[in-house]
Short mmCIF file of C-alpha atoms and ligand atoms in Angstrom, two decimals:
data_model
loop_
_atom_site.label_atom_id
_atom_site.label_comp_id
_atom_site.label_asym_id
_atom_site.label_seq_id
_atom_site.Cartn_x
_atom_site.Cartn_y
_atom_site.Cartn_z
CA MET A 1 -18.16 45.71 -39.98
CA THR A 2 -16.57 43.17 -42.31
CA ASN A 3 -18.23 43.18 -45.64
CA SER A 4 -15.16 43.18 -47.85
CA PRO A 5 -12.83 40.22 -48.42
CA GLN A 6 -9.89 42.47 -47.55
CA SER A 7 -11.05 43.50 -44.09
CA LEU A 8 -12.21 39.93 -43.35
CA ARG A 9 -8.74 38.58 -44.15
CA GLN A 10 -7.22 41.16 -41.81
CA GLU A 11 -9.66 40.35 -39.02
CA PHE A 12 -9.02 36.62 -39.39
CA GLN A 13 -5.24 37.02 -39.27
CA ASP A 14 -5.40 39.16 -36.14
CA GLU A 15 -7.56 36.65 -34.33
CA LEU A 16 -5.53 33.67 -35.49
CA GLN A 17 -2.42 35.19 -34.03
CA HIS A 18 -4.03 35.33 -30.60
CA THR A 19 -5.40 31.81 -30.69
CA ASP A 20 -3.32 29.44 -28.56
CA SER A 21 -5.53 26.48 -27.75
CA ALA A 22 -7.40 23.83 -29.70
CA PRO A 23 -10.89 24.87 -28.42
CA ALA A 24 -10.23 28.52 -29.30
CA LEU A 25 -9.13 27.44 -32.78
CA LEU A 26 -12.40 25.54 -33.27
CA GLU A 27 -14.32 28.65 -32.29
CA LEU A 28 -12.36 30.70 -34.81
CA GLU A 29 -13.05 28.14 -37.54
CA LYS A 30 -16.76 28.25 -36.77
CA LYS A 31 -16.82 32.02 -36.76
CA PHE A 32 -15.29 32.33 -40.21
CA LEU A 33 -16.00 29.07 -42.03
CA GLY A 34 -19.07 27.78 -40.23
CA ARG A 35 -22.55 27.54 -41.77
CA SER A 36 -23.43 31.04 -40.60
CA GLY A 37 -19.84 32.21 -40.59
CA LYS A 38 -18.37 35.28 -42.16
CA ILE A 39 -17.34 33.64 -45.42
CA ASN A 40 -20.92 32.55 -46.01
CA ASP A 41 -22.04 36.11 -45.26
CA LEU A 42 -19.85 37.20 -48.18
CA PHE A 43 -21.49 34.62 -50.42
CA GLU A 44 -24.86 36.09 -49.38
CA ILE A 45 -23.63 39.55 -50.40
CA MET A 46 -22.41 38.10 -53.69
CA LYS A 47 -25.96 36.96 -54.53
CA THR A 48 -27.13 40.57 -54.39
CA LEU A 49 -24.51 41.83 -56.85
CA PRO A 50 -25.08 42.51 -60.52
CA VAL A 51 -24.16 39.59 -62.79
CA GLU A 52 -20.93 41.19 -64.16
CA GLU A 53 -19.50 41.57 -60.65
CA LYS A 54 -20.72 38.19 -59.29
CA LYS A 55 -18.02 36.13 -61.03
CA THR A 56 -14.95 38.02 -59.87
CA PHE A 57 -16.36 38.52 -56.38
CA GLY A 58 -17.13 34.80 -56.16
CA GLN A 59 -13.59 33.90 -57.21
CA THR A 60 -12.12 36.29 -54.62
CA ILE A 61 -14.19 34.69 -51.84
CA ASN A 62 -13.18 31.19 -52.92
CA VAL A 63 -9.49 32.11 -52.85
CA LEU A 64 -9.94 33.67 -49.43
CA LYS A 65 -11.79 30.60 -48.13
CA LYS A 66 -8.95 28.29 -49.23
CA GLU A 67 -6.43 30.63 -47.63
CA LEU A 68 -8.29 30.55 -44.31
CA GLU A 69 -8.61 26.77 -44.39
CA ALA A 70 -4.88 26.36 -45.02
CA ALA A 71 -3.98 28.78 -42.22
CA LEU A 72 -6.29 26.95 -39.78
CA ALA A 73 -4.81 23.55 -40.69
CA GLN A 74 -1.30 24.82 -40.14
CA LYS A 75 -2.17 26.32 -36.77
CA LYS A 76 -3.92 23.11 -35.77
CA SER A 77 -0.84 21.01 -36.41
CA SER A 78 1.48 23.38 -34.57
CA LEU A 79 -0.83 23.41 -31.52
CA GLY A 80 -0.90 19.60 -31.63
CA ARG A 81 2.86 19.46 -31.63
CA GLU A 82 3.00 21.69 -28.57
CA SER A 83 0.54 19.58 -26.63
CA ARG A 84 2.43 16.41 -27.54
CA GLU A 85 5.61 18.01 -26.25
CA ALA A 86 3.86 18.74 -22.96
CA LEU A 87 3.28 14.99 -22.61
CA ASP A 88 6.75 13.85 -23.67
CA VAL A 89 7.51 11.01 -21.23
CA THR A 90 11.16 10.96 -22.30
CA LEU A 91 11.80 14.46 -20.98
CA SER A 92 13.80 14.45 -17.72
CA MET A 93 11.73 15.31 -14.65
CA LYS A 94 12.64 17.32 -11.62
CA SER A 95 14.55 14.99 -9.34
CA GLU A 96 13.28 16.68 -6.19
CA TYR A 97 10.01 14.74 -6.53
CA THR A 98 11.49 11.24 -6.59
CA GLY A 99 11.34 8.95 -3.58
CA ASN A 100 14.29 7.26 -1.95
CA ILE A 101 15.20 4.13 -0.08
CA HIS A 102 14.39 4.01 3.64
CA PRO A 103 17.53 4.03 5.84
CA VAL A 104 16.63 0.64 7.35
CA SER A 105 16.37 -0.86 3.86
CA LEU A 106 19.64 0.80 2.83
CA VAL A 107 21.61 -0.75 5.68
CA ASN A 108 19.72 -4.02 5.30
CA GLN A 109 20.85 -4.28 1.68
CA GLU A 110 24.43 -3.67 2.71
CA ILE A 111 24.23 -6.34 5.42
CA GLU A 112 22.73 -8.87 3.00
CA ASP A 113 25.52 -8.20 0.50
CA ILE A 114 28.18 -8.78 3.15
CA PHE A 115 26.70 -12.06 4.37
CA VAL A 116 26.01 -13.29 0.85
CA SER A 117 29.70 -12.66 0.07
CA MET A 118 30.48 -15.00 2.98
CA GLY A 119 28.26 -17.75 1.57
CA PHE A 120 25.10 -17.10 3.61
CA GLU A 121 21.59 -17.43 2.18
CA VAL A 122 19.03 -14.71 2.88
CA TRP A 123 15.72 -15.96 4.27
CA ASP A 124 12.42 -14.23 4.80
CA GLY A 125 9.92 -15.25 7.48
CA PRO A 126 6.35 -14.69 8.68
CA GLU A 127 5.59 -11.77 10.98
CA VAL A 128 2.50 -13.56 12.25
CA ASP A 129 3.64 -16.93 13.51
CA THR A 130 2.75 -19.68 15.95
CA GLU A 131 3.93 -19.92 19.52
CA TYR A 132 5.49 -23.17 18.42
CA TYR A 133 8.03 -21.46 16.14
CA ASN A 134 8.47 -18.30 18.16
CA PHE A 135 8.99 -20.15 21.46
CA GLU A 136 8.69 -23.93 21.62
CA THR A 137 11.20 -24.80 18.89
CA LEU A 138 13.56 -22.47 20.73
CA ASN A 139 13.48 -24.39 24.01
CA VAL A 140 10.94 -22.07 25.60
CA PRO A 141 8.03 -24.29 26.66
CA LYS A 142 4.61 -22.95 27.61
CA HIS A 143 4.53 -21.17 30.97
CA HIS A 144 8.32 -20.98 31.05
CA PRO A 145 9.39 -17.75 32.77
CA ALA A 146 11.67 -16.95 29.82
CA ARG A 147 8.56 -15.97 27.84
CA ASP A 148 8.35 -12.91 30.03
CA MET A 149 11.72 -11.75 28.68
CA GLN A 150 9.84 -10.58 25.62
CA ASP A 151 6.57 -8.70 25.80
CA THR A 152 4.58 -10.67 23.32
CA PHE A 153 1.55 -9.60 21.30
CA TYR A 154 -0.76 -12.61 21.48
CA LEU A 155 -3.38 -12.75 18.73
CA ALA A 156 -7.06 -13.55 19.23
CA GLN A 157 -6.51 -16.76 17.26
CA PRO A 158 -5.19 -19.14 19.95
CA GLY A 159 -1.58 -20.20 19.46
CA TYR A 160 -0.67 -17.25 17.26
CA VAL A 161 1.63 -14.31 18.03
CA LEU A 162 3.36 -11.44 16.28
CA ARG A 163 6.90 -12.76 16.19
CA THR A 164 9.02 -11.24 18.93
CA GLN A 165 12.29 -12.32 17.29
CA THR A 166 13.67 -13.44 13.95
CA SER A 167 14.78 -16.57 15.83
CA ASN A 168 11.30 -17.85 14.88
CA MET A 169 12.96 -18.95 11.62
CA GLN A 170 15.74 -21.01 13.20
CA ASN A 171 13.80 -24.28 13.12
CA ARG A 172 12.53 -23.83 9.55
CA VAL A 173 15.96 -22.86 8.20
CA MET A 174 17.62 -25.82 9.92
CA ARG A 175 14.96 -28.23 8.67
CA SER A 176 15.29 -27.01 5.08
CA LYS A 177 18.38 -29.08 4.24
CA LYS A 178 21.26 -31.14 5.50
CA PRO A 179 24.13 -29.10 7.02
CA PRO A 180 26.31 -27.22 6.23
CA ILE A 181 23.79 -24.42 6.65
CA ARG A 182 24.55 -20.71 6.52
CA ALA A 183 21.67 -18.24 6.56
CA ILE A 184 20.61 -14.82 7.75
CA VAL A 185 17.02 -13.78 8.37
CA PRO A 186 16.40 -10.03 8.35
CA GLY A 187 12.91 -8.94 9.31
CA LYS A 188 10.43 -7.03 11.37
CA VAL A 189 9.66 -8.09 14.94
CA PHE A 190 7.12 -6.85 17.48
CA ARG A 191 7.17 -6.24 21.22
CA ASN A 192 4.38 -4.96 23.39
CA GLU A 193 6.37 -2.21 25.07
CA ALA A 194 5.79 1.43 25.88
CA THR A 195 7.32 3.54 23.09
CA ASP A 196 9.93 6.20 23.67
CA ALA A 197 13.01 7.52 21.88
CA ARG A 198 14.72 4.11 22.21
CA HIS A 199 11.76 1.71 22.02
CA GLU A 200 9.24 0.98 19.30
CA LEU A 201 6.51 -1.66 19.03
CA ALA A 202 7.92 -2.73 15.68
CA PHE A 203 11.59 -2.83 14.79
CA HIS A 204 14.01 -4.80 12.65
CA GLN A 205 16.34 -7.62 13.58
CA VAL A 206 18.80 -9.77 11.68
CA GLU A 207 19.23 -13.40 12.68
CA GLY A 208 22.29 -15.42 11.74
CA ILE A 209 22.49 -19.22 11.70
CA LEU A 210 25.41 -21.51 10.88
CA VAL A 211 25.36 -25.30 11.34
CA ASP A 212 28.19 -27.63 10.36
CA LYS A 213 30.56 -30.23 11.79
CA ASN A 214 33.02 -29.02 14.45
CA THR A 215 31.86 -25.43 14.74
CA SER A 216 32.91 -23.35 17.70
CA LEU A 217 32.56 -19.95 19.30
CA ALA A 218 35.85 -19.01 17.62
CA HIS A 219 34.14 -19.42 14.20
CA MET A 220 31.24 -17.33 15.40
CA ARG A 221 33.45 -14.55 16.57
CA TYR A 222 35.43 -14.58 13.35
CA VAL A 223 32.27 -14.28 11.25
CA ILE A 224 30.90 -11.43 13.35
CA ASP A 225 34.19 -9.54 13.45
CA ALA A 226 34.59 -9.91 9.68
CA PHE A 227 31.03 -8.69 9.17
CA LEU A 228 31.50 -5.63 11.37
CA LYS A 229 34.79 -4.77 9.71
CA LYS A 230 33.14 -4.85 6.28
CA LEU A 231 30.14 -2.88 7.45
CA PHE A 232 32.08 -0.08 9.18
CA LYS A 233 35.03 -0.26 6.76
CA ARG A 234 37.45 -0.27 9.69
CA ASP A 235 38.62 -2.58 12.46
CA VAL A 236 36.07 -2.95 15.22
CA VAL A 237 36.95 -4.34 18.65
CA THR A 238 34.38 -6.79 20.02
CA ARG A 239 33.95 -8.40 23.40
CA LEU A 240 31.83 -11.29 24.65
CA ARG A 241 29.96 -11.47 27.94
CA PRO A 242 27.80 -14.25 29.34
CA GLY A 243 24.14 -13.83 28.41
CA TYR A 244 21.04 -15.95 28.82
CA PHE A 245 18.87 -17.10 25.94
CA PRO A 246 17.17 -20.51 26.30
CA PHE A 247 18.09 -21.51 22.73
CA VAL A 248 21.87 -21.12 22.97
CA GLU A 249 24.36 -22.80 25.28
CA PRO A 250 26.67 -21.19 26.11
CA GLY A 251 24.74 -17.98 25.58
CA LEU A 252 26.55 -14.70 25.09
CA GLU A 253 26.15 -11.01 24.52
CA LEU A 254 28.49 -9.33 22.09
CA ASP A 255 29.47 -5.67 22.40
CA PHE A 256 31.67 -3.60 20.12
CA SER A 257 33.78 -0.62 21.01
CA CYS A 258 31.97 2.68 20.61
CA LEU A 259 32.68 4.16 17.18
CA VAL A 260 31.21 7.51 18.08
CA CYS A 261 33.88 8.37 20.66
CA ASP A 262 36.52 5.73 19.79
CA ALA A 263 35.82 4.00 23.10
CA LYS A 264 36.75 7.08 25.11
CA GLY A 265 33.26 7.37 26.58
CA CYS A 266 30.33 9.46 25.35
CA ARG A 267 26.58 9.84 25.64
CA VAL A 268 25.86 7.16 23.01
CA CYS A 269 27.83 4.46 24.85
CA LYS A 270 26.74 5.81 28.25
CA HIS A 271 30.41 6.50 29.02
CA THR A 272 31.32 2.81 29.01
CA GLY A 273 33.19 2.79 25.69
CA TRP A 274 31.08 -0.23 24.60
CA LEU A 275 27.86 -0.65 22.63
CA GLU A 276 25.64 -3.66 23.27
CA PHE A 277 25.16 -5.27 19.90
CA MET A 278 23.75 -8.77 19.89
CA GLY A 279 22.73 -11.96 21.59
CA CYS A 280 24.53 -15.05 20.36
CA GLY A 281 25.91 -18.45 21.27
CA MET A 282 26.15 -22.11 20.33
CA ILE A 283 22.77 -23.52 19.28
CA HIS A 284 21.26 -25.56 22.12
CA PRO A 285 21.15 -29.34 21.45
CA TYR A 286 17.39 -29.27 22.10
CA VAL A 287 16.92 -26.77 19.26
CA LEU A 288 19.03 -28.86 16.87
CA LYS A 289 17.09 -32.03 17.76
CA GLU A 290 13.74 -30.28 17.34
CA ALA A 291 14.89 -29.37 13.81
CA GLY A 292 15.89 -32.94 13.03
CA ILE A 293 19.64 -32.39 13.35
CA ASP A 294 21.75 -34.81 15.39
CA PRO A 295 23.63 -32.76 18.01
CA ASP A 296 26.26 -35.48 18.28
CA GLU A 297 27.18 -35.01 14.64
CA TYR A 298 26.60 -31.30 14.12
CA SER A 299 26.87 -28.10 16.06
CA GLY A 300 26.29 -24.49 15.15
CA PHE A 301 25.97 -20.94 16.29
CA ALA A 302 23.24 -18.36 16.10
CA PHE A 303 23.14 -14.65 16.64
CA GLY A 304 20.54 -11.92 16.52
CA PHE A 305 20.95 -8.19 16.49
CA GLY A 306 18.74 -5.14 16.28
CA LEU A 307 19.05 -3.71 12.79
CA THR A 308 17.10 -0.62 13.80
CA ARG A 309 19.55 0.15 16.61
CA LEU A 310 22.44 -0.33 14.23
CA VAL A 311 20.96 2.13 11.73
CA MET A 312 20.45 4.64 14.54
CA MET A 313 24.12 4.32 15.42
CA LEU A 314 25.35 4.52 11.84
CA TYR A 315 23.40 7.69 11.07
CA LYS A 316 23.33 9.13 14.60
CA ILE A 317 19.52 9.05 14.72
CA GLU A 318 18.36 9.94 18.20
CA ASP A 319 14.70 8.94 18.10
CA VAL A 320 13.57 5.51 16.88
CA ARG A 321 10.05 6.81 16.26
CA LEU A 322 11.29 8.77 13.23
CA PHE A 323 11.61 5.54 11.22
CA HIS A 324 7.87 4.96 10.97
CA SER A 325 6.84 8.60 11.09
CA GLY A 326 6.60 8.93 7.31
CA ASP A 327 8.13 12.38 7.71
CA ILE A 328 9.51 13.40 4.29
CA ARG A 329 12.07 15.74 5.88
CA PHE A 330 13.57 12.78 7.75
CA LEU A 331 13.49 10.39 4.78
CA GLU A 332 14.93 12.90 2.30
CA GLN A 333 18.21 12.95 4.20
CA PHE A 334 19.04 9.44 2.98
CA ARG A 335 19.27 10.21 -0.74
N1 LIG B 401 16.43 -13.61 19.58
C1 LIG B 401 17.24 -12.96 20.59
C2 LIG B 401 16.56 -11.63 20.97
O1 LIG B 401 15.71 -11.18 20.25
C3 LIG B 401 18.65 -12.70 20.12
C4 LIG B 401 19.42 -13.96 19.89
C5 LIG B 401 19.43 -14.57 18.64
C6 LIG B 401 20.15 -14.52 20.91
C7 LIG B 401 20.16 -15.74 18.44
C8 LIG B 401 20.89 -15.64 20.71
C9 LIG B 401 20.90 -16.26 19.49
O2 LIG B 401 16.87 -11.04 21.95
#
């Protein structure tokens, strides 16, 4: 029972020591300094004392009250400091919780840097586009069997598709200004195919377009070889084979020597020593004309490769479905 200033001081100090939160401190304040708190109890006792004792007792309680108030204020400010420290936004956080750049974006950035260093612009394009841009501008008229080369997602809105190729930007890029034109178009494309370790409905391509006077396949090959050398930081052997795409003439396929086995033959290159890399060729006169460019004055080349496939090769990723899986364990490897 606390009915002396001495024992009350002791009790208060003990409790204060064990108070470590703002709500608990408020409770303590109420208990001792509140309207029906312990200090007021002492004042009640004082009233019952004989007059000679009242004065000194009163002074003692007043001193004690001030002491308690000061101690509470001090504790309050130190608790406040602690809670502010807990919210210090300048403190470094644990790096294990930060995100990181997706491998496709990582390689994409590198590719953009290389082509920009060679004077190419980087273009973006729509993923939902018209049949006109995805096919007709590219010399693939309606009902042409070449449309079956790509399993297209046709949208309910007539005339609209999910783009099957970044070539859907060829016409727009070529229309944008007078040659010389140098541009790449990285982006997502869609094909209505069954998915497996090598095929996905959505994947990334990079398109390349160059139009100028007197261009040739030799220029094209130089640009691609220079690009591959910069990307892989070593010499890469390429080869060209005939290939059919309605929007290039001649049309070609470009392979490069397998970097996994140094062209000796392995599982990745199916023991051929070569990796299929891209479709390419000289832009068909029809495509130039459709973009308002005179094929008698200008010529150009275009190429398109699968960025997703390239990333798989660079990082030896065996299943394309990992890219869109959102699996943190997969993504964390690309810090
Ligand atoms: N768009 C073609 C494809 O997706 C690739 C390509 C691009 C071929 C440019 C030639 C020229 O298969």
